[in-house]
Amino acid sequence: MRHFHVIVMATGLIFAASLGQVQARVIISEFLAVNDKDLKDADGDHADWIELHNAGDATIDLAGWALTDDAKDLAKWMFPAVKIEAGGFLLVFASGKNRAKPDGELHASFKLGAGGEYLGLVQPDGQTVAHHFVMKYPKQRDDVSYGMPAGWKPSSDLSTSLIAGQVYFLRPTPGAPNGETLAGKVAKLAFNQPHGFYEEPFELSITSQTPGAQIRYTTDGSVPAEGSGQVLNSALTVGKTTVIRAAAFKPGYKPTKVVTQTYLFLKDVVRQSPEGLPPPGFHYEWGANRVDYGMDQRVVNDERYRDKIFKGLRVI
């Protein structure tokens, strides 16, 4: 049975890596620098994390090893007596909470800068750097991890093979073999018509600059996803008050954020709830007061005010 511990750290790191002459091939195989909704630590915090992997063929005791974010202080945070089995993983959260009990969650005493900084794994002699990151890693994305692809094997020149193999991962896999790599991020959506007030029907186009991206949209307020929502194959005719929610997807790519655009038609606005009745689920009375939800149709239909009403709505 594979064992892994949770050790805590926080934000950023890079695979511009170099390895010393070390038979115990412990590497940093994956990290998540912007943890908004992934793994939580024992305190319920979304701490960023670093995953160590023993790529060798023997169990390694990390007692006396160290992690540091300062090349001038190689013993900044010391590991307790925890082990990584051959082929196993050790999860390191980066929280700055400084907890080093071997039977519990481990937290390093420092956090990592999101913009990139030094990070080193140091052997017990306090001088030999087994693995360190000397250049800034590429820009990190929310809940997208970064590291070595699954199935990666160390060569005789670990420095070269590490640098050449770094990838993003579509789904973080802390404490487990790395998963599907991320080829990139779908380019943001562009709408040819801005949200706002309209009086005449129009054709709405939604596009992404990513070739092969599929755009899905909804008009009922629900969130579009890879398996839900309508596929956009051509421009939409919008002729009434409509809420469009859309996102773009492509296999192996991180999808766009969901974009919501509301198109309000003035003729719908002035005619909604003509009797003053509330929409389903809305209160009709508050105490002794009865709520009037609609616009007074006597005013709306009066030629003296109609144009002024439309003009006023357009400047809201």
Short mmCIF file of N, CA and C in Angstrom, two decimals, residues 15-106:
data_model
loop_
_atom_site.label_atom_id
_atom_site.label_comp_id
_atom_site.label_asym_id
_atom_site.label_seq_id
_atom_site.Cartn_x
_atom_site.Cartn_y
_atom_site.Cartn_z
N PHE A 15 10.15 24.78 -12.79
CA PHE A 15 10.94 23.64 -13.16
C PHE A 15 12.13 24.01 -14.03
N ALA A 16 12.77 25.15 -13.78
CA ALA A 16 14.10 25.38 -14.31
C ALA A 16 14.99 24.71 -13.29
N ALA A 17 15.10 23.39 -13.33
CA ALA A 17 15.62 22.64 -12.21
C ALA A 17 17.02 22.13 -12.46
N SER A 18 17.75 21.94 -11.38
CA SER A 18 19.00 21.22 -11.50
C SER A 18 19.11 20.27 -10.33
N LEU A 19 19.77 19.12 -10.56
CA LEU A 19 19.89 18.11 -9.52
C LEU A 19 21.37 17.83 -9.27
N GLY A 20 21.70 17.66 -7.98
CA GLY A 20 23.06 17.31 -7.64
C GLY A 20 23.30 15.82 -7.86
N GLN A 21 24.48 15.37 -7.53
CA GLN A 21 24.80 13.95 -7.66
C GLN A 21 24.14 13.22 -6.51
N VAL A 22 22.95 12.70 -6.74
CA VAL A 22 22.20 12.07 -5.67
C VAL A 22 21.55 10.80 -6.17
N GLN A 23 21.82 9.71 -5.50
CA GLN A 23 21.25 8.43 -5.89
C GLN A 23 19.76 8.39 -5.58
N ALA A 24 19.36 9.04 -4.51
CA ALA A 24 17.94 9.11 -4.17
C ALA A 24 17.31 10.18 -5.05
N ARG A 25 16.63 9.76 -6.07
CA ARG A 25 16.12 10.71 -7.05
C ARG A 25 14.77 11.25 -6.62
N VAL A 26 14.80 12.16 -5.69
CA VAL A 26 13.59 12.82 -5.22
C VAL A 26 13.44 14.13 -6.01
N ILE A 27 12.30 14.30 -6.63
CA ILE A 27 12.06 15.50 -7.43
C ILE A 27 10.75 16.15 -7.00
N ILE A 28 10.58 17.37 -7.43
CA ILE A 28 9.28 18.04 -7.28
C ILE A 28 8.51 17.77 -8.56
N SER A 29 7.52 16.90 -8.46
CA SER A 29 6.84 16.40 -9.66
C SER A 29 5.63 17.22 -10.07
N GLU A 30 5.04 17.96 -9.14
CA GLU A 30 3.84 18.74 -9.47
C GLU A 30 3.64 19.81 -8.41
N PHE A 31 3.08 20.93 -8.79
CA PHE A 31 2.72 21.93 -7.80
C PHE A 31 1.50 22.70 -8.27
N LEU A 32 0.80 23.27 -7.31
CA LEU A 32 -0.35 24.12 -7.60
C LEU A 32 -0.11 25.45 -6.90
N ALA A 33 0.10 26.50 -7.66
CA ALA A 33 0.49 27.79 -7.10
C ALA A 33 -0.68 28.72 -6.85
N VAL A 34 -1.82 28.45 -7.47
CA VAL A 34 -3.01 29.28 -7.25
C VAL A 34 -4.16 28.34 -6.92
N ASN A 35 -4.31 28.06 -5.64
CA ASN A 35 -5.30 27.07 -5.18
C ASN A 35 -6.55 27.78 -4.69
N ASP A 36 -7.54 27.88 -5.55
CA ASP A 36 -8.80 28.53 -5.17
C ASP A 36 -9.85 27.54 -4.69
N LYS A 37 -9.85 26.33 -5.25
CA LYS A 37 -10.90 25.38 -4.91
C LYS A 37 -10.42 23.94 -4.89
N ASP A 38 -9.12 23.72 -4.90
CA ASP A 38 -8.59 22.36 -4.91
C ASP A 38 -8.47 21.85 -3.48
N LEU A 39 -7.46 21.09 -3.21
CA LEU A 39 -7.25 20.43 -1.93
C LEU A 39 -7.23 21.41 -0.76
N LYS A 40 -7.87 21.02 0.36
CA LYS A 40 -7.83 21.81 1.59
C LYS A 40 -6.90 21.14 2.59
N ASP A 41 -6.28 21.95 3.44
CA ASP A 41 -5.47 21.37 4.51
C ASP A 41 -6.37 21.06 5.70
N ALA A 42 -5.77 20.60 6.80
CA ALA A 42 -6.55 20.19 7.97
C ALA A 42 -7.30 21.35 8.60
N ASP A 43 -6.88 22.57 8.34
CA ASP A 43 -7.56 23.75 8.87
C ASP A 43 -8.69 24.22 7.97
N GLY A 44 -8.88 23.52 6.87
CA GLY A 44 -9.92 23.92 5.93
C GLY A 44 -9.48 25.00 4.96
N ASP A 45 -8.18 25.29 4.92
CA ASP A 45 -7.66 26.33 4.02
C ASP A 45 -7.26 25.74 2.68
N HIS A 46 -7.47 26.51 1.62
CA HIS A 46 -7.02 26.11 0.29
C HIS A 46 -5.55 26.51 0.13
N ALA A 47 -4.69 25.82 0.85
CA ALA A 47 -3.26 26.13 0.77
C ALA A 47 -2.70 25.59 -0.54
N ASP A 48 -1.79 26.34 -1.14
CA ASP A 48 -1.09 25.85 -2.31
C ASP A 48 -0.19 24.69 -1.89
N TRP A 49 0.20 23.87 -2.85
CA TRP A 49 0.95 22.68 -2.46
C TRP A 49 2.02 22.30 -3.47
N ILE A 50 2.96 21.49 -2.97
CA ILE A 50 4.04 20.95 -3.78
C ILE A 50 4.08 19.45 -3.57
N GLU A 51 4.24 18.71 -4.64
CA GLU A 51 4.29 17.25 -4.56
C GLU A 51 5.71 16.78 -4.86
N LEU A 52 6.28 16.00 -3.92
CA LEU A 52 7.57 15.37 -4.15
C LEU A 52 7.34 13.94 -4.63
N HIS A 53 8.24 13.47 -5.49
CA HIS A 53 8.13 12.10 -6.01
C HIS A 53 9.49 11.41 -5.90
N ASN A 54 9.48 10.20 -5.38
CA ASN A 54 10.69 9.39 -5.31
C ASN A 54 10.79 8.58 -6.60
N ALA A 55 11.62 9.06 -7.52
CA ALA A 55 11.76 8.39 -8.82
C ALA A 55 12.79 7.28 -8.78
N GLY A 56 13.33 6.99 -7.59
CA GLY A 56 14.32 5.93 -7.46
C GLY A 56 13.68 4.59 -7.15
N ASP A 57 14.52 3.62 -6.80
CA ASP A 57 14.04 2.26 -6.55
C ASP A 57 14.18 1.84 -5.09
N ALA A 58 14.35 2.80 -4.19
CA ALA A 58 14.47 2.50 -2.76
C ALA A 58 13.75 3.56 -1.95
N THR A 59 13.23 3.15 -0.79
CA THR A 59 12.56 4.09 0.11
C THR A 59 13.56 5.12 0.64
N ILE A 60 13.14 6.37 0.72
CA ILE A 60 14.00 7.45 1.18
C ILE A 60 13.45 8.03 2.47
N ASP A 61 14.30 8.12 3.49
CA ASP A 61 13.95 8.80 4.74
C ASP A 61 14.39 10.25 4.61
N LEU A 62 13.46 11.17 4.72
CA LEU A 62 13.76 12.59 4.53
C LEU A 62 14.19 13.29 5.82
N ALA A 63 14.37 12.56 6.90
CA ALA A 63 14.84 13.19 8.14
C ALA A 63 16.15 13.92 7.88
N GLY A 64 16.20 15.20 8.23
CA GLY A 64 17.40 15.99 8.02
C GLY A 64 17.45 16.71 6.69
N TRP A 65 16.58 16.32 5.75
CA TRP A 65 16.50 17.05 4.49
C TRP A 65 15.83 18.40 4.77
N ALA A 66 15.92 19.30 3.83
CA ALA A 66 15.35 20.63 4.05
C ALA A 66 14.72 21.18 2.78
N LEU A 67 13.79 22.07 2.99
CA LEU A 67 13.22 22.87 1.91
C LEU A 67 13.52 24.34 2.21
N THR A 68 13.79 25.09 1.18
CA THR A 68 14.10 26.50 1.40
C THR A 68 13.66 27.34 0.21
N ASP A 69 13.35 28.60 0.49
CA ASP A 69 13.08 29.56 -0.58
C ASP A 69 14.18 30.62 -0.62
N ASP A 70 15.31 30.30 0.02
CA ASP A 70 16.42 31.24 0.11
C ASP A 70 17.72 30.48 -0.14
N ALA A 71 18.38 30.76 -1.26
CA ALA A 71 19.60 30.06 -1.62
C ALA A 71 20.73 30.30 -0.61
N LYS A 72 20.59 31.32 0.22
CA LYS A 72 21.61 31.61 1.24
C LYS A 72 21.28 30.97 2.58
N ASP A 73 20.14 30.32 2.67
CA ASP A 73 19.72 29.66 3.91
C ASP A 73 19.17 28.29 3.54
N LEU A 74 20.06 27.34 3.30
CA LEU A 74 19.67 26.03 2.77
C LEU A 74 18.98 25.14 3.80
N ALA A 75 19.01 25.50 5.06
CA ALA A 75 18.36 24.68 6.09
C ALA A 75 17.16 25.42 6.67
N LYS A 76 16.48 26.16 5.86
CA LYS A 76 15.42 27.03 6.37
C LYS A 76 14.30 26.25 7.02
N TRP A 77 13.86 25.16 6.41
CA TRP A 77 12.81 24.34 7.02
C TRP A 77 13.19 22.87 6.88
N MET A 78 13.28 22.20 8.04
CA MET A 78 13.77 20.82 8.08
C MET A 78 12.62 19.82 8.10
N PHE A 79 12.80 18.75 7.34
CA PHE A 79 11.84 17.65 7.37
C PHE A 79 11.99 16.84 8.66
N PRO A 80 10.90 16.35 9.21
CA PRO A 80 10.99 15.36 10.29
C PRO A 80 11.26 13.99 9.67
N ALA A 81 11.15 12.95 10.46
CA ALA A 81 11.43 11.60 9.97
C ALA A 81 10.23 11.05 9.20
N VAL A 82 10.09 11.50 7.97
CA VAL A 82 9.04 10.98 7.09
C VAL A 82 9.71 10.30 5.91
N LYS A 83 9.06 9.30 5.35
CA LYS A 83 9.66 8.51 4.28
C LYS A 83 8.82 8.59 3.00
N ILE A 84 9.53 8.46 1.89
CA ILE A 84 8.86 8.31 0.59
C ILE A 84 9.26 6.97 0.03
N GLU A 85 8.30 6.10 -0.19
CA GLU A 85 8.59 4.79 -0.76
C GLU A 85 9.04 4.94 -2.20
N ALA A 86 9.71 3.95 -2.71
CA ALA A 86 10.12 3.95 -4.11
C ALA A 86 8.88 4.11 -4.99
N GLY A 87 8.92 5.08 -5.87
CA GLY A 87 7.77 5.35 -6.73
C GLY A 87 6.65 6.11 -6.04
N GLY A 88 6.85 6.48 -4.77
CA GLY A 88 5.78 7.12 -4.01
C GLY A 88 5.84 8.64 -4.05
N PHE A 89 4.91 9.24 -3.31
CA PHE A 89 4.74 10.69 -3.33
C PHE A 89 4.69 11.25 -1.91
N LEU A 90 5.08 12.50 -1.78
CA LEU A 90 4.97 13.23 -0.52
C LEU A 90 4.39 14.59 -0.87
N LEU A 91 3.25 14.90 -0.30
CA LEU A 91 2.58 16.15 -0.64
C LEU A 91 2.99 17.25 0.32
N VAL A 92 3.38 18.37 -0.23
CA VAL A 92 3.87 19.50 0.54
C VAL A 92 2.97 20.70 0.30
N PHE A 93 2.20 21.07 1.31
CA PHE A 93 1.43 22.31 1.23
C PHE A 93 2.35 23.48 1.57
N ALA A 94 2.19 24.61 0.95
CA ALA A 94 3.02 25.77 1.27
C ALA A 94 2.17 26.83 1.95
N SER A 95 2.12 26.79 3.28
CA SER A 95 1.22 27.69 4.02
C SER A 95 1.93 28.63 4.96
N GLY A 96 3.19 28.35 5.30
CA GLY A 96 3.89 29.15 6.29
C GLY A 96 3.51 28.82 7.72
N LYS A 97 2.78 27.73 7.94
CA LYS A 97 2.30 27.40 9.28
C LYS A 97 3.34 26.68 10.14
N ASN A 98 4.41 26.20 9.54
CA ASN A 98 5.55 25.62 10.26
C ASN A 98 5.13 24.49 11.20
N ARG A 99 4.66 23.41 10.63
CA ARG A 99 4.32 22.21 11.40
C ARG A 99 5.15 21.05 10.86
N ALA A 100 5.85 20.36 11.76
CA ALA A 100 6.79 19.33 11.32
C ALA A 100 6.69 18.07 12.16
N LYS A 101 5.48 17.62 12.45
CA LYS A 101 5.30 16.37 13.17
C LYS A 101 5.15 15.23 12.16
N PRO A 102 5.95 14.17 12.30
CA PRO A 102 5.95 13.11 11.29
C PRO A 102 4.63 12.37 11.16
N ASP A 103 3.79 12.42 12.21
CA ASP A 103 2.53 11.69 12.15
C ASP A 103 1.36 12.59 11.76
N GLY A 104 1.65 13.79 11.34
CA GLY A 104 0.58 14.71 10.98
C GLY A 104 0.88 15.46 9.70
N GLU A 105 0.04 16.42 9.42
CA GLU A 105 0.21 17.26 8.25
C GLU A 105 1.43 18.14 8.45
N LEU A 106 2.27 18.23 7.44
CA LEU A 106 3.48 19.02 7.54
C LEU A 106 3.32 20.33 6.77
#
